[in-house]
Structures are given as C-alpha cells and as structure tokens.
Amino acid sequence: MLARESLRTILTTMDNIEIAGECENGFEAVKSVQELSPDLVFLDIQMPKLDGFDVLELLGDETPAIIFVTAFDEYALKAFEAQAIDYLLKPVKPERLIKAVDRVRRGLKEEVKGEMDRLVLDHKEQNLPLSRILIRDGANVSIIRTNDIVYIEACDDYVKFHTEDKYYMKSERMGNLEKRLDPRTFCRIHRSFFININYLTKIEPYSKESRIAKLRNGKTLPVSRKGYSRLMELL
C-alpha cells in the first residue's frame, strides 16, 4: 500500500501520465489490464497467490509495457539487468521512475518483449516441478493444485485438466507439460493422456495388445504399450 501511494504521488507530478487504475493483487491486475488496456503497467513481483510472473503468464500476448517494482535482492536483480528489463527498487526514487518511463516512451517495448518472455521462462524452470496450474478464462483466473488433477487430456491445441468435479481448458502442449510435471506423480499413459497415479485403481487388459487404466472417479483411459512400460517403471 505504501509503495503504491509513493508511486502514485510521483506519477501525478509527471506530464502526460494518466493513472487508469490500481490493483491490490495479481487477480485484480489481470482483470484490470484486460478491461482498461493500459499502455504501461508498474508490476510488483512479490504478491500473494499470484506473483508478478504469474500475471505475465496469464496475460500472454495482451501484456503491455511493464516496469517491475521490486524489493528483490542483488542476486535476483542481475537477472533483470541481464535481460534488459527495466525495474524500480522500493522505495521508488523520483529520478529513477522518470528515467524508466522515458525509456518506455521512446518505444522500447518491443525491444525487450523477447527478453521478458525469457525471464518468465527462466522463472518457471526454477520452480519445477509444477505444483499448480494457472487457468485464465477472460478476466477470470483459476489456480489448480496439481495434486487435485486426476488426469490430463489432449484436445488439439488445448489440454483439459480434469479434477474430480470439473475440468479446465488451457492452450498448452502435452510435450511441454511432460517436461514440467512431477514424474513421480504423473505418467503419460497414452499420447493423449497423463494420469495422476494417486488416482489409479487398477490396470486391466482391454484386447490382446491393449490395456485400460481405471481411475478412482470411475473413468477408464486407454494405455499404450509405451505408456504401460512407463507405468510399470513408476509403480
């Protein structure tokens, strides 16, 4: 709150700056960016539930120019400097804020877009395996714990994350998920399915050369030969 007030106070003294909105958390940030379409967002990194990197992931191609506001330590800041991403340290100093805004005004957003994507990817890779999945549907955001996922199903360019009572869809590729899910918990039993082995009840023959996996919620899924081998190694 104090950091936002300080930032607002400085911004109101600057020419050609209009404050379109303020947000208290990452959920509000995602919704506000979609509704207000701002040219520039000052984004904190450390926020509850959704941090700054989560917000960027959910916004995707709708991400506007970003200036990070952070209290990160020196080691973490090296990542920002290496990727040419602009950031402000708390407490924000007026001269540093002016310099950052001028940089955006010079039209350098596209120059750092690819670097920002790499920064987000680096952050993801440092937090593997996945413990949760972020799903955005318009302005609504859902957070699914991977432990609550019963199975995952490929649907063209999307995947369905099935929990015990509903499913969620996200634009994602099965190959990417395979690299990021916990291999001790999730097994790719078929090119179109992952299962959470904690929900597996039994494996049964289906035909001479095929099998099916029965899950705790009553669902049955096909198991390929390769998928059966993976299951046997895991179990």
Tab-separated table of N, CA, C and O in Angstrom, residues 46-140:
chain	number	residue	atom	x	y	z
A	46	GLN	N	6.548	-9.543	-5.896
A	46	GLN	CA	6.142	-10.331	-4.734
A	46	GLN	C	4.720	-9.963	-4.319
A	46	GLN	O	4.490	-8.943	-3.680
A	47	MET	N	3.774	-10.823	-4.692
A	47	MET	CA	2.377	-10.636	-4.328
A	47	MET	C	1.820	-11.980	-3.883
A	47	MET	O	2.284	-13.022	-4.322
A	48	PRO	N	0.795	-11.972	-3.005
A	48	PRO	CA	0.209	-13.245	-2.568
A	48	PRO	C	-0.589	-13.913	-3.682
A	48	PRO	O	-1.143	-13.247	-4.547
A	49	LYS	N	-0.630	-15.228	-3.670
A	49	LYS	CA	-1.405	-16.068	-4.587
A	49	LYS	C	-0.892	-15.998	-6.024
A	49	LYS	O	-0.455	-16.987	-6.588
A	50	LEU	N	-0.972	-14.828	-6.645
A	50	LEU	CA	-0.404	-14.644	-7.982
A	50	LEU	C	0.735	-13.649	-7.885
A	50	LEU	O	0.522	-12.500	-7.508
A	51	ASP	N	1.968	-14.065	-8.219
A	51	ASP	CA	3.060	-13.096	-8.212
A	51	ASP	C	3.167	-12.430	-9.584
A	51	ASP	O	2.368	-12.701	-10.493
A	52	GLY	N	4.134	-11.555	-9.741
A	52	GLY	CA	4.257	-10.807	-10.989
A	52	GLY	C	4.482	-11.695	-12.197
A	52	GLY	O	3.963	-11.429	-13.285
A	53	PHE	N	5.245	-12.775	-12.031
A	53	PHE	CA	5.492	-13.695	-13.136
A	53	PHE	C	4.213	-14.436	-13.538
A	53	PHE	O	3.979	-14.698	-14.708
A	54	ASP	N	3.382	-14.769	-12.544
A	54	ASP	CA	2.094	-15.406	-12.840
A	54	ASP	C	1.209	-14.474	-13.668
A	54	ASP	O	0.535	-14.907	-14.605
A	55	VAL	N	1.210	-13.203	-13.309
A	55	VAL	CA	0.404	-12.217	-14.042
A	55	VAL	C	0.845	-12.154	-15.493
A	55	VAL	O	0.021	-12.156	-16.419
A	56	LEU	N	2.147	-12.125	-15.728
A	56	LEU	CA	2.664	-12.068	-17.096
A	56	LEU	C	2.276	-13.319	-17.879
A	56	LEU	O	1.908	-13.242	-19.058
A	57	GLU	N	2.356	-14.471	-17.234
A	57	GLU	CA	1.984	-15.722	-17.906
A	57	GLU	C	0.517	-15.692	-18.323
A	57	GLU	O	0.160	-16.088	-19.433
A	58	LEU	N	-0.340	-15.200	-17.445
A	58	LEU	CA	-1.770	-15.187	-17.725
A	58	LEU	C	-2.137	-14.156	-18.786
A	58	LEU	O	-3.051	-14.374	-19.581
A	59	LEU	N	-1.435	-13.045	-18.822
A	59	LEU	CA	-1.726	-12.007	-19.810
A	59	LEU	C	-1.253	-12.412	-21.206
A	59	LEU	O	-1.874	-12.072	-22.212
A	60	GLY	N	-0.142	-13.124	-21.268
A	60	GLY	CA	0.352	-13.592	-22.565
A	60	GLY	C	0.570	-12.463	-23.551
A	60	GLY	O	1.236	-11.461	-23.249
A	61	ASP	N	-0.023	-12.582	-24.728
A	61	ASP	CA	0.157	-11.591	-25.787
A	61	ASP	C	-0.506	-10.255	-25.476
A	61	ASP	O	-0.271	-9.270	-26.169
A	62	GLU	N	-1.349	-10.232	-24.453
A	62	GLU	CA	-2.005	-8.976	-24.068
A	62	GLU	C	-1.146	-8.149	-23.117
A	62	GLU	O	-1.565	-7.074	-22.671
A	63	THR	N	0.037	-8.631	-22.805
A	63	THR	CA	0.900	-7.913	-21.859
A	63	THR	C	1.324	-6.567	-22.419
A	63	THR	O	1.904	-6.492	-23.501
A	64	PRO	N	1.046	-5.464	-21.712
A	64	PRO	CA	1.500	-4.147	-22.153
A	64	PRO	C	2.961	-3.928	-21.765
A	64	PRO	O	3.630	-4.871	-21.315
A	65	ALA	N	3.458	-2.728	-21.948
A	65	ALA	CA	4.799	-2.411	-21.456
A	65	ALA	C	4.801	-2.569	-19.935
A	65	ALA	O	3.847	-2.189	-19.259
A	66	ILE	N	5.864	-3.173	-19.421
A	66	ILE	CA	5.945	-3.473	-17.985
A	66	ILE	C	7.187	-2.844	-17.387
A	66	ILE	O	8.280	-2.917	-17.954
A	67	ILE	N	7.013	-2.207	-16.243
A	67	ILE	CA	8.138	-1.807	-15.399
A	67	ILE	C	7.929	-2.522	-14.068
A	67	ILE	O	6.913	-2.339	-13.404
A	68	PHE	N	8.882	-3.382	-13.712
A	68	PHE	CA	8.770	-4.109	-12.459
A	68	PHE	C	9.089	-3.192	-11.282
A	68	PHE	O	9.989	-2.354	-11.355
A	69	VAL	N	8.333	-3.384	-10.212
A	69	VAL	CA	8.620	-2.705	-8.944
A	69	VAL	C	8.928	-3.816	-7.948
A	69	VAL	O	8.113	-4.709	-7.738
A	70	THR	N	10.110	-3.799	-7.383
A	70	THR	CA	10.555	-4.959	-6.623
A	70	THR	C	11.422	-4.597	-5.427
A	70	THR	O	12.044	-3.538	-5.391
A	71	ALA	N	11.425	-5.510	-4.479
A	71	ALA	CA	12.346	-5.405	-3.342
A	71	ALA	C	13.323	-6.572	-3.388
A	71	ALA	O	13.880	-6.967	-2.370
A	72	PHE	N	13.518	-7.148	-4.586
A	72	PHE	CA	14.412	-8.295	-4.749
A	72	PHE	C	15.833	-7.956	-4.312
A	72	PHE	O	16.252	-6.810	-4.345
A	73	ASP	N	16.566	-8.997	-3.956
A	73	ASP	CA	17.949	-8.787	-3.554
A	73	ASP	C	18.848	-8.638	-4.785
A	73	ASP	O	18.412	-8.763	-5.928
A	74	GLU	N	20.101	-8.373	-4.546
A	74	GLU	CA	21.047	-8.082	-5.628
A	74	GLU	C	21.176	-9.248	-6.606
A	74	GLU	O	21.255	-9.055	-7.815
A	75	TYR	N	21.178	-10.472	-6.078
A	75	TYR	CA	21.327	-11.639	-6.947
A	75	TYR	C	20.172	-11.711	-7.949
A	75	TYR	O	20.375	-11.942	-9.141
A	76	ALA	N	18.940	-11.514	-7.456
A	76	ALA	CA	17.775	-11.599	-8.333
A	76	ALA	C	17.767	-10.468	-9.356
A	76	ALA	O	17.354	-10.659	-10.501
A	77	LEU	N	18.243	-9.307	-8.963
A	77	LEU	CA	18.252	-8.169	-9.876
A	77	LEU	C	19.178	-8.386	-11.064
A	77	LEU	O	18.961	-7.818	-12.139
A	78	LYS	N	20.198	-9.213	-10.887
A	78	LYS	CA	21.103	-9.487	-12.006
A	78	LYS	C	20.349	-10.106	-13.180
A	78	LYS	O	20.705	-9.895	-14.338
A	79	ALA	N	19.304	-10.881	-12.878
A	79	ALA	CA	18.502	-11.487	-13.950
A	79	ALA	C	17.804	-10.408	-14.756
A	79	ALA	O	17.750	-10.469	-15.983
A	80	PHE	N	17.267	-9.398	-14.076
A	80	PHE	CA	16.602	-8.301	-14.775
A	80	PHE	C	17.602	-7.533	-15.629
A	80	PHE	O	17.332	-7.188	-16.782
A	81	GLU	N	18.781	-7.266	-15.064
A	81	GLU	CA	19.788	-6.496	-15.788
A	81	GLU	C	20.286	-7.262	-17.018
A	81	GLU	O	20.470	-6.698	-18.093
A	82	ALA	N	20.477	-8.561	-16.853
A	82	ALA	CA	20.971	-9.380	-17.961
A	82	ALA	C	19.970	-9.424	-19.106
A	82	ALA	O	20.346	-9.509	-20.276
A	83	GLN	N	18.676	-9.358	-18.785
A	83	GLN	CA	17.643	-9.435	-19.809
A	83	GLN	C	17.191	-8.051	-20.285
A	83	GLN	O	16.265	-7.941	-21.083
A	84	ALA	N	17.823	-6.998	-19.801
A	84	ALA	CA	17.494	-5.624	-20.196
A	84	ALA	C	16.064	-5.250	-19.824
A	84	ALA	O	15.412	-4.472	-20.510
A	85	ILE	N	15.559	-5.815	-18.754
A	85	ILE	CA	14.216	-5.489	-18.284
A	85	ILE	C	14.320	-4.341	-17.293
A	85	ILE	O	15.174	-4.349	-16.409
A	86	ASP	N	13.431	-3.360	-17.429
A	86	ASP	CA	13.505	-2.227	-16.510
A	86	ASP	C	12.794	-2.566	-15.203
A	86	ASP	O	11.781	-3.260	-15.188
A	87	TYR	N	13.335	-2.061	-14.119
A	87	TYR	CA	12.772	-2.326	-12.813
A	87	TYR	C	13.029	-1.124	-11.908
A	87	TYR	O	13.940	-0.320	-12.129
A	88	LEU	N	12.212	-1.020	-10.882
A	88	LEU	CA	12.375	0.009	-9.871
A	88	LEU	C	12.490	-0.670	-8.517
A	88	LEU	O	11.731	-1.578	-8.200
A	89	LEU	N	13.451	-0.221	-7.735
A	89	LEU	CA	13.606	-0.756	-6.393
A	89	LEU	C	12.750	0.048	-5.412
A	89	LEU	O	12.625	1.262	-5.521
A	90	LYS	N	12.166	-0.659	-4.467
A	90	LYS	CA	11.436	0.021	-3.394
A	90	LYS	C	12.438	0.483	-2.337
A	90	LYS	O	13.369	-0.266	-2.024
A	91	PRO	N	12.255	1.657	-1.759
A	91	PRO	CA	11.275	2.687	-2.122
A	91	PRO	C	11.674	3.359	-3.441
A	91	PRO	O	12.858	3.585	-3.701
A	92	VAL	N	10.686	3.687	-4.251
A	92	VAL	CA	10.938	4.229	-5.581
A	92	VAL	C	11.466	5.655	-5.487
A	92	VAL	O	10.901	6.493	-4.776
A	93	LYS	N	12.540	5.931	-6.230
A	93	LYS	CA	13.102	7.272	-6.272
A	93	LYS	C	12.576	8.007	-7.500
A	93	LYS	O	12.532	7.429	-8.600
A	94	PRO	N	12.163	9.265	-7.344
A	94	PRO	CA	11.556	10.010	-8.457
A	94	PRO	C	12.417	10.032	-9.714
A	94	PRO	O	11.911	9.813	-10.818
A	95	GLU	N	13.725	10.273	-9.593
A	95	GLU	CA	14.577	10.372	-10.775
A	95	GLU	C	14.672	9.029	-11.510
A	95	GLU	O	14.740	8.972	-12.740
A	96	ARG	N	14.642	7.942	-10.752
A	96	ARG	CA	14.708	6.610	-11.377
A	96	ARG	C	13.391	6.285	-12.088
A	96	ARG	O	13.388	5.674	-13.162
A	97	LEU	N	12.284	6.686	-11.499
A	97	LEU	CA	10.975	6.475	-12.111
A	97	LEU	C	10.864	7.241	-13.429
A	97	LEU	O	10.399	6.707	-14.441
A	98	ILE	N	11.307	8.482	-13.430
A	98	ILE	CA	11.256	9.308	-14.648
A	98	ILE	C	12.077	8.674	-15.760
A	98	ILE	O	11.652	8.611	-16.912
A	99	LYS	N	13.242	8.168	-15.412
A	99	LYS	CA	14.113	7.526	-16.402
A	99	LYS	C	13.441	6.282	-16.999
A	99	LYS	O	13.492	6.058	-18.223
A	100	ALA	N	12.785	5.495	-16.158
A	100	ALA	CA	12.128	4.269	-16.631
A	100	ALA	C	10.960	4.592	-17.551
A	100	ALA	O	10.775	3.958	-18.587
A	101	VAL	N	10.172	5.593	-17.184
A	101	VAL	CA	9.023	5.976	-18.013
A	101	VAL	C	9.502	6.545	-19.348
A	101	VAL	O	8.920	6.259	-20.407
A	102	ASP	N	10.559	7.331	-19.325
A	102	ASP	CA	11.113	7.882	-20.574
A	102	ASP	C	11.558	6.765	-21.513
A	102	ASP	O	11.411	6.854	-22.731
A	103	ARG	N	12.098	5.713	-20.931
A	103	ARG	CA	12.539	4.581	-21.751
A	103	ARG	C	11.356	3.943	-22.476
A	103	ARG	O	11.449	3.593	-23.656
A	104	VAL	N	10.238	3.814	-21.770
A	104	VAL	CA	9.030	3.262	-22.397
A	104	VAL	C	8.524	4.210	-23.476
A	104	VAL	O	8.119	3.782	-24.564
A	105	ARG	N	8.574	5.497	-23.200
A	105	ARG	CA	8.088	6.481	-24.173
A	105	ARG	C	8.912	6.477	-25.462
A	105	ARG	O	8.402	6.811	-26.524
A	106	ARG	N	10.161	6.069	-25.359
A	106	ARG	CA	10.999	6.016	-26.558
A	106	ARG	C	10.687	4.804	-27.423
A	106	ARG	O	11.331	4.566	-28.427
A	107	GLY	N	9.683	4.039	-26.995
A	107	GLY	CA	9.225	2.941	-27.823
A	107	GLY	C	10.077	1.705	-27.756
A	107	GLY	O	10.243	1.017	-28.761
A	108	LEU	N	10.590	1.387	-26.564
A	108	LEU	CA	11.471	0.237	-26.449
A	108	LEU	C	10.741	-1.019	-25.993
A	108	LEU	O	11.360	-2.017	-25.671
A	109	LYS	N	9.403	-0.996	-25.992
A	109	LYS	CA	8.647	-2.155	-25.521
A	109	LYS	C	8.982	-3.400	-26.320
A	109	LYS	O	9.262	-4.462	-25.774
A	110	GLU	N	8.950	-3.292	-27.654
A	110	GLU	CA	9.183	-4.473	-28.482
A	110	GLU	C	10.611	-4.997	-28.332
A	110	GLU	O	10.870	-6.181	-28.448
A	111	GLU	N	11.526	-4.072	-28.054
A	111	GLU	CA	12.933	-4.468	-27.905
A	111	GLU	C	13.122	-5.439	-26.763
A	111	GLU	O	13.937	-6.351	-26.830
A	112	VAL	N	12.339	-5.271	-25.685
A	112	VAL	CA	12.528	-6.113	-24.513
A	112	VAL	C	11.480	-7.217	-24.405
A	112	VAL	O	11.540	-8.033	-23.490
A	113	LYS	N	10.514	-7.279	-25.345
A	113	LYS	CA	9.449	-8.277	-25.246
A	113	LYS	C	10.026	-9.690	-25.212
A	113	LYS	O	9.664	-10.507	-24.366
A	114	GLY	N	10.931	-9.996	-26.139
A	114	GLY	CA	11.515	-11.330	-26.161
A	114	GLY	C	12.322	-11.622	-24.916
A	114	GLY	O	12.317	-12.748	-24.399
A	115	GLU	N	13.011	-10.600	-24.407
A	115	GLU	CA	13.810	-10.782	-23.187
A	115	GLU	C	12.900	-11.055	-21.994
A	115	GLU	O	13.240	-11.852	-21.110
A	116	MET	N	11.745	-10.393	-21.966
A	116	MET	CA	10.812	-10.612	-20.863
A	116	MET	C	10.252	-12.028	-20.906
A	116	MET	O	10.101	-12.684	-19.875
A	117	ASP	N	9.960	-12.510	-22.116
A	117	ASP	CA	9.484	-13.889	-22.257
A	117	ASP	C	10.519	-14.871	-21.706
A	117	ASP	O	10.171	-15.848	-21.036
A	118	ARG	N	11.792	-14.603	-21.986
A	118	ARG	CA	12.850	-15.481	-21.494
A	118	ARG	C	12.973	-15.405	-19.969
A	118	ARG	O	13.252	-16.401	-19.312
A	119	LEU	N	12.763	-14.218	-19.434
A	119	LEU	CA	12.823	-14.054	-17.985
A	119	LEU	C	11.729	-14.870	-17.308
A	119	LEU	O	11.970	-15.545	-16.302
A	120	VAL	N	10.525	-14.832	-17.870
A	120	VAL	CA	9.412	-15.603	-17.320
A	120	VAL	C	9.697	-17.094	-17.442
A	120	VAL	O	9.442	-17.872	-16.517
A	121	LEU	N	10.253	-17.511	-18.576
A	121	LEU	CA	10.588	-18.921	-18.777
A	121	LEU	C	11.637	-19.372	-17.772
A	121	LEU	O	11.531	-20.464	-17.189
A	122	ASP	N	12.654	-18.545	-17.541
A	122	ASP	CA	13.681	-18.874	-16.546
A	122	ASP	C	13.061	-19.053	-15.168
A	122	ASP	O	13.426	-19.962	-14.413
A	123	HIS	N	12.116	-18.173	-14.852
A	123	HIS	CA	11.436	-18.253	-13.554
A	123	HIS	C	10.675	-19.574	-13.430
A	123	HIS	O	10.713	-20.228	-12.387
A	124	LYS	N	9.997	-19.973	-14.507
A	124	LYS	CA	9.255	-21.234	-14.493
A	124	LYS	C	10.187	-22.414	-14.276
A	124	LYS	O	9.902	-23.321	-13.491
A	125	GLU	N	11.316	-22.395	-14.974
A	125	GLU	CA	12.243	-23.523	-14.891
A	125	GLU	C	12.876	-23.647	-13.511
A	125	GLU	O	13.287	-24.728	-13.105
A	126	GLN	N	12.938	-22.528	-12.799
A	126	GLN	CA	13.496	-22.555	-11.444
A	126	GLN	C	12.475	-23.061	-10.424
A	126	GLN	O	12.807	-23.279	-9.260
A	127	ASN	N	11.218	-23.211	-10.860
A	127	ASN	CA	10.159	-23.618	-9.935
A	127	ASN	C	9.480	-24.903	-10.413
A	127	ASN	O	8.255	-25.020	-10.419
A	128	LEU	N	10.308	-25.862	-10.845
A	128	LEU	CA	9.811	-27.160	-11.277
A	128	LEU	C	10.050	-28.194	-10.178
A	128	LEU	O	10.970	-28.045	-9.383
A	129	PRO	N	9.233	-29.258	-10.109
A	129	PRO	CA	8.067	-29.488	-10.952
A	129	PRO	C	6.893	-28.587	-10.572
A	129	PRO	O	6.879	-27.994	-9.489
A	130	LEU	N	5.918	-28.512	-11.474
A	130	LEU	CA	4.749	-27.671	-11.232
A	130	LEU	C	3.980	-28.133	-10.002
A	130	LEU	O	3.743	-29.327	-9.822
A	131	SER	N	3.607	-27.184	-9.181
A	131	SER	CA	2.749	-27.508	-8.033
A	131	SER	C	1.338	-26.980	-8.248
A	131	SER	O	0.417	-27.326	-7.494
A	132	ARG	N	1.172	-26.148	-9.297
A	132	ARG	CA	-0.152	-25.611	-9.597
A	132	ARG	C	-0.213	-25.222	-11.068
A	132	ARG	O	0.819	-25.018	-11.719
A	133	ILE	N	-1.416	-25.130	-11.583
A	133	ILE	CA	-1.668	-24.728	-12.962
A	133	ILE	C	-2.525	-23.470	-12.931
A	133	ILE	O	-3.521	-23.404	-12.199
A	134	LEU	N	-2.127	-22.461	-13.716
A	134	LEU	CA	-2.902	-21.230	-13.807
A	134	LEU	C	-3.771	-21.274	-15.056
A	134	LEU	O	-3.287	-21.542	-16.153
A	135	ILE	N	-5.053	-21.030	-14.891
A	135	ILE	CA	-6.004	-21.055	-15.998
A	135	ILE	C	-6.715	-19.710	-16.060
A	135	ILE	O	-7.252	-19.227	-15.055
A	136	ARG	N	-6.716	-19.113	-17.251
A	136	ARG	CA	-7.422	-17.851	-17.430
A	136	ARG	C	-8.572	-18.043	-18.405
A	136	ARG	O	-8.397	-18.594	-19.486
A	137	ASP	N	-9.749	-17.598	-18.025
A	137	ASP	CA	-10.927	-17.617	-18.889
A	137	ASP	C	-11.489	-16.198	-18.908
A	137	ASP	O	-12.233	-15.808	-18.016
A	138	GLY	N	-11.082	-15.412	-19.915
A	138	GLY	CA	-11.455	-14.000	-19.919
A	138	GLY	C	-10.761	-13.294	-18.773
A	138	GLY	O	-9.543	-13.353	-18.632
A	139	ALA	N	-11.559	-12.652	-17.923
A	139	ALA	CA	-10.989	-11.954	-16.768
A	139	ALA	C	-10.919	-12.851	-15.534
A	139	ALA	O	-10.405	-12.438	-14.502
A	140	ASN	N	-11.439	-14.067	-15.646
A	140	ASN	CA	-11.451	-14.984	-14.505
A	140	ASN	C	-10.194	-15.851	-14.485
A	140	ASN	O	-9.757	-16.348	-15.517
